[in-house]
CSV table of C-alpha atoms in Angstrom, one decimal:
chain,number,residue,atom,x,y,z
A,1,PHE,CA,-30.6,17.3,-9.6
A,2,GLY,CA,-30.9,21.2,-9.8
A,3,ALA,CA,-28.2,23.7,-9.4
A,4,ASN,CA,-25.6,21.5,-8.2
A,5,SER,CA,-25.8,18.8,-12.1
A,6,LYS,CA,-23.7,21.5,-13.2
A,7,VAL,CA,-21.0,21.7,-11.4
A,8,LEU,CA,-20.3,18.1,-10.3
A,9,ILE,CA,-18.5,16.0,-12.9
A,10,TYR,CA,-18.5,12.4,-13.0
A,11,MET,CA,-15.1,11.1,-13.0
A,12,GLY,CA,-15.5,7.4,-13.7
A,13,THR,CA,-16.0,4.6,-10.9
A,14,SER,CA,-13.8,4.0,-8.0
A,15,VAL,CA,-14.0,0.5,-8.4
A,16,SER,CA,-11.7,-1.0,-11.0
A,17,PRO,CA,-13.8,-3.9,-13.1
A,18,PRO,CA,-11.5,-5.9,-14.8
A,19,ALA,CA,-8.6,-7.6,-13.2
A,20,LEU,CA,-5.8,-9.5,-14.5
A,21,GLY,CA,-4.0,-12.3,-12.6
A,22,LEU,CA,-0.7,-13.4,-14.3
A,23,ASN,CA,1.2,-16.7,-13.4
A,24,LEU,CA,4.9,-17.0,-15.0
A,25,TYR,CA,6.3,-20.4,-14.9
A,26,LEU,CA,9.6,-22.2,-16.0
A,27,SER,CA,11.6,-24.8,-15.2
A,28,TRP,CA,14.5,-26.2,-16.2
A,29,LYS,CA,15.9,-29.5,-15.0
A,30,GLY,CA,15.9,-29.5,-11.7
A,31,LEU,CA,15.3,-25.4,-11.3
A,32,MET,CA,12.1,-23.8,-11.3
A,33,TRP,CA,11.4,-20.2,-11.6
A,34,GLN,CA,7.6,-18.9,-10.7
A,35,ALA,CA,6.2,-15.1,-10.5
A,36,LEU,CA,2.5,-13.4,-9.7
A,37,LEU,CA,1.4,-10.5,-11.3
A,38,ASN,CA,-1.8,-9.4,-10.9
A,39,GLY,CA,-3.3,-5.7,-11.7
A,40,ARG,CA,-6.8,-3.5,-12.1
A,41,PHE,CA,-7.9,-1.0,-14.7
A,42,GLY,CA,-10.1,1.1,-15.9
A,43,GLY,CA,-11.5,3.1,-12.2
A,44,LYS,CA,-10.4,5.9,-10.6
A,45,PHE,CA,-9.2,7.2,-6.6
A,46,ARG,CA,-8.7,11.2,-5.5
A,47,ALA,CA,-5.0,11.6,-5.4
A,48,PRO,CA,-4.0,12.5,-1.7
A,49,ILE,CA,-3.8,16.5,-1.7
A,50,PHE,CA,-1.9,19.0,1.5
A,51,ASN,CA,-3.9,19.2,3.7
A,52,TYR,CA,-3.6,23.0,4.1
A,53,PRO,CA,-3.8,22.9,7.9
A,54,ILE,CA,-5.8,26.4,9.8
A,55,ILE,CA,-3.0,28.4,11.4
A,56,GLN,CA,-4.1,29.9,14.9
A,57,GLY,CA,-1.9,31.5,16.4
A,58,MET,CA,0.4,29.6,18.6
A,59,THR,CA,-1.6,26.4,17.9
A,60,LYS,CA,1.2,23.4,16.8
A,61,THR,CA,0.0,22.0,13.2
A,62,THR,CA,1.4,19.7,11.8
A,63,VAL,CA,1.6,19.0,7.5
A,64,ASN,CA,1.6,16.0,5.3
A,65,ALA,CA,3.8,14.8,2.9
A,66,GLN,CA,1.8,16.4,-0.1
A,67,TYR,CA,3.4,19.9,1.5
A,68,ALA,CA,6.5,19.5,-1.3
A,69,ASP,CA,3.6,19.8,-4.6
A,70,VAL,CA,2.4,23.4,-3.9
A,71,LEU,CA,6.1,24.9,-2.8
A,72,ASP,CA,6.6,23.0,-6.0
A,73,GLY,CA,3.7,25.2,-8.1
A,74,ASP,CA,1.7,22.2,-8.6
A,75,ASN,CA,-0.9,23.9,-10.9
A,76,SER,CA,-4.0,21.5,-9.7
A,77,ILE,CA,-3.7,23.1,-6.6
A,78,PRO,CA,-4.3,25.9,-5.2
A,79,SER,CA,-1.4,27.8,-3.9
A,80,LEU,CA,-0.3,28.7,0.5
A,81,PRO,CA,-2.9,31.5,1.0
A,82,GLN,CA,-1.3,35.0,0.6
A,83,GLY,CA,-2.1,37.9,3.7
A,84,GLU,CA,-5.1,37.2,5.9
A,85,ASP,CA,-7.6,34.9,2.8
A,86,THR,CA,-10.6,34.6,4.2
A,87,GLY,CA,-11.6,31.8,3.4
A,88,TYR,CA,-9.3,29.4,4.0
A,89,GLN,CA,-10.9,27.9,6.1
A,90,ASN,CA,-12.8,26.7,3.6
A,91,TRP,CA,-10.5,24.9,1.6
A,92,THR,CA,-9.3,21.6,4.3
A,93,THR,CA,-13.5,20.9,3.2
A,94,TYR,CA,-13.5,21.6,-1.2
A,95,LEU,CA,-10.0,20.8,-1.6
A,96,ASN,CA,-10.2,16.6,-1.3
A,97,TYR,CA,-13.1,16.9,-4.5
A,98,LEU,CA,-11.1,19.2,-6.4
A,99,ASP,CA,-11.5,16.7,-10.1
A,100,THR,CA,-7.9,17.5,-11.0
A,101,LYS,CA,-6.5,15.2,-8.1
A,102,VAL,CA,-9.0,13.2,-10.3
A,103,GLU,CA,-6.4,9.7,-11.2
A,104,ASN,CA,-6.9,6.4,-13.3
A,105,SER,CA,-6.2,4.1,-10.8
A,106,SER,CA,-5.4,1.4,-13.0
A,107,TYR,CA,-2.2,-0.9,-11.9
A,108,ILE,CA,0.1,-3.9,-12.6
A,109,TYR,CA,1.0,-5.6,-9.0
A,110,PHE,CA,4.6,-7.4,-8.9
A,111,LYS,CA,2.7,-10.5,-6.1
A,112,GLU,CA,5.3,-13.0,-5.7
A,113,MET,CA,8.1,-14.7,-7.2
A,114,ILE,CA,9.4,-18.1,-6.1
A,115,LEU,CA,13.1,-20.1,-7.2
A,116,ASP,CA,13.3,-23.3,-6.4
A,117,TYR,CA,16.0,-25.9,-6.9
A,118,THR,CA,15.5,-29.8,-6.9
A,119,LEU,CA,18.5,-31.6,-6.6
A,120,PRO,CA,19.6,-34.6,-8.6
A,121,GLN,CA,17.9,-37.9,-8.2
A,122,LEU,CA,21.2,-39.5,-8.1
A,123,LEU,CA,22.4,-37.7,-5.3
A,124,VAL,CA,19.2,-37.7,-2.5
A,125,GLU,CA,19.4,-41.7,-3.8
A,126,LYS,CA,22.7,-41.4,-1.9
A,127,ILE,CA,22.0,-40.0,1.1
A,128,LYS,CA,18.3,-42.6,1.3
A,129,LEU,CA,15.7,-40.3,0.5
A,130,LYS,CA,13.0,-39.8,-1.8
A,131,ASN,CA,13.5,-35.8,-2.7
A,132,ILE,CA,15.4,-32.5,-1.4
A,133,SER,CA,14.3,-29.1,-2.9
A,134,ILE,CA,15.6,-25.9,-1.1
A,135,PHE,CA,13.5,-22.8,-1.8
A,136,SER,CA,12.9,-18.9,-1.9
A,137,LYS,CA,10.0,-17.3,-1.8
A,138,VAL,CA,9.7,-13.5,-2.0
A,139,GLU,CA,5.8,-11.5,-1.4
A,140,ASN,CA,4.3,-7.7,-1.8
A,141,ILE,CA,7.2,-6.8,-3.7
A,142,GLY,CA,5.7,-3.9,-5.6
A,143,LEU,CA,4.3,-1.9,-8.0
A,144,LEU,CA,5.6,-2.8,-11.8
A,145,TRP,CA,3.3,0.2,-13.4
A,146,THR,CA,0.2,2.6,-12.6
A,147,ALA,CA,-1.6,5.1,-14.7
A,148,ASN,CA,-1.3,7.9,-12.4
A,149,LYS,CA,1.3,10.8,-11.5
A,150,LYS,CA,3.1,10.3,-8.6
A,151,HIS,CA,3.3,5.9,-9.1
A,152,TYR,CA,1.0,5.7,-6.1
A,153,HIS,CA,-0.8,2.1,-5.3
A,154,PRO,CA,-4.3,3.3,-5.6
A,155,GLU,CA,-5.0,0.8,-3.0
A,156,TYR,CA,-2.7,1.6,-0.2
A,157,LEU,CA,-2.4,5.4,-0.4
A,158,PRO,CA,0.6,7.4,1.3
A,159,GLY,CA,-0.8,7.8,4.6
A,160,THR,CA,-2.3,3.8,5.1
A,161,PRO,CA,-0.9,0.6,6.0
A,162,THR,CA,0.6,-1.1,3.1
A,163,PRO,CA,1.6,-5.0,2.7
A,164,ALA,CA,4.8,-6.0,4.1
A,165,THR,CA,7.2,-6.8,1.4
A,166,THR,CA,8.3,-10.7,3.1
A,167,TYR,CA,10.9,-13.3,2.0
A,168,THR,CA,11.1,-16.6,3.2
A,169,ILE,CA,13.7,-19.1,2.8
A,170,GLY,CA,13.6,-23.3,3.1
A,171,ILE,CA,14.4,-26.9,2.6
A,172,ARG,CA,11.7,-29.4,1.4
A,173,ILE,CA,12.7,-33.0,2.3
A,174,ASN,CA,10.7,-36.2,2.1
A,175,LEU,CA,12.0,-38.8,3.6
């Protein structure tokens, strides 16, 4: 590998090998509660970094959400250039590969929760039905825990589409 072997450092796999799925279920009389959690452990990801836009004359410049990290003096990334820094153009090329921006991608995610209530059989038989239940479901609730500093979901980094939280309410009737 030559000279690069002294510069490049293996930080870990970007695909988290072990996965966890946990299905919790509680039932009492006609009430049922169920929750589904999932997680991945052991991988790495590159955390988003300030984009250090090239400022030239009167060109309009857009900065991203990580600008606050630069202003707050985050030691894992370079500060803003001072004066006429001639190497400033290289910052946008090399900053994404800093080892200080490699984070642990382990997380536990609250995938869904279901609450279901089945009406008592005596009540249902009075209205000449077999079964009635009322239910609600919430999906993509959010992160419970992450191993990275910014609490990012490593599969949905800032600037990428994330799954929307969905709510469902319904009634099941068996005639």
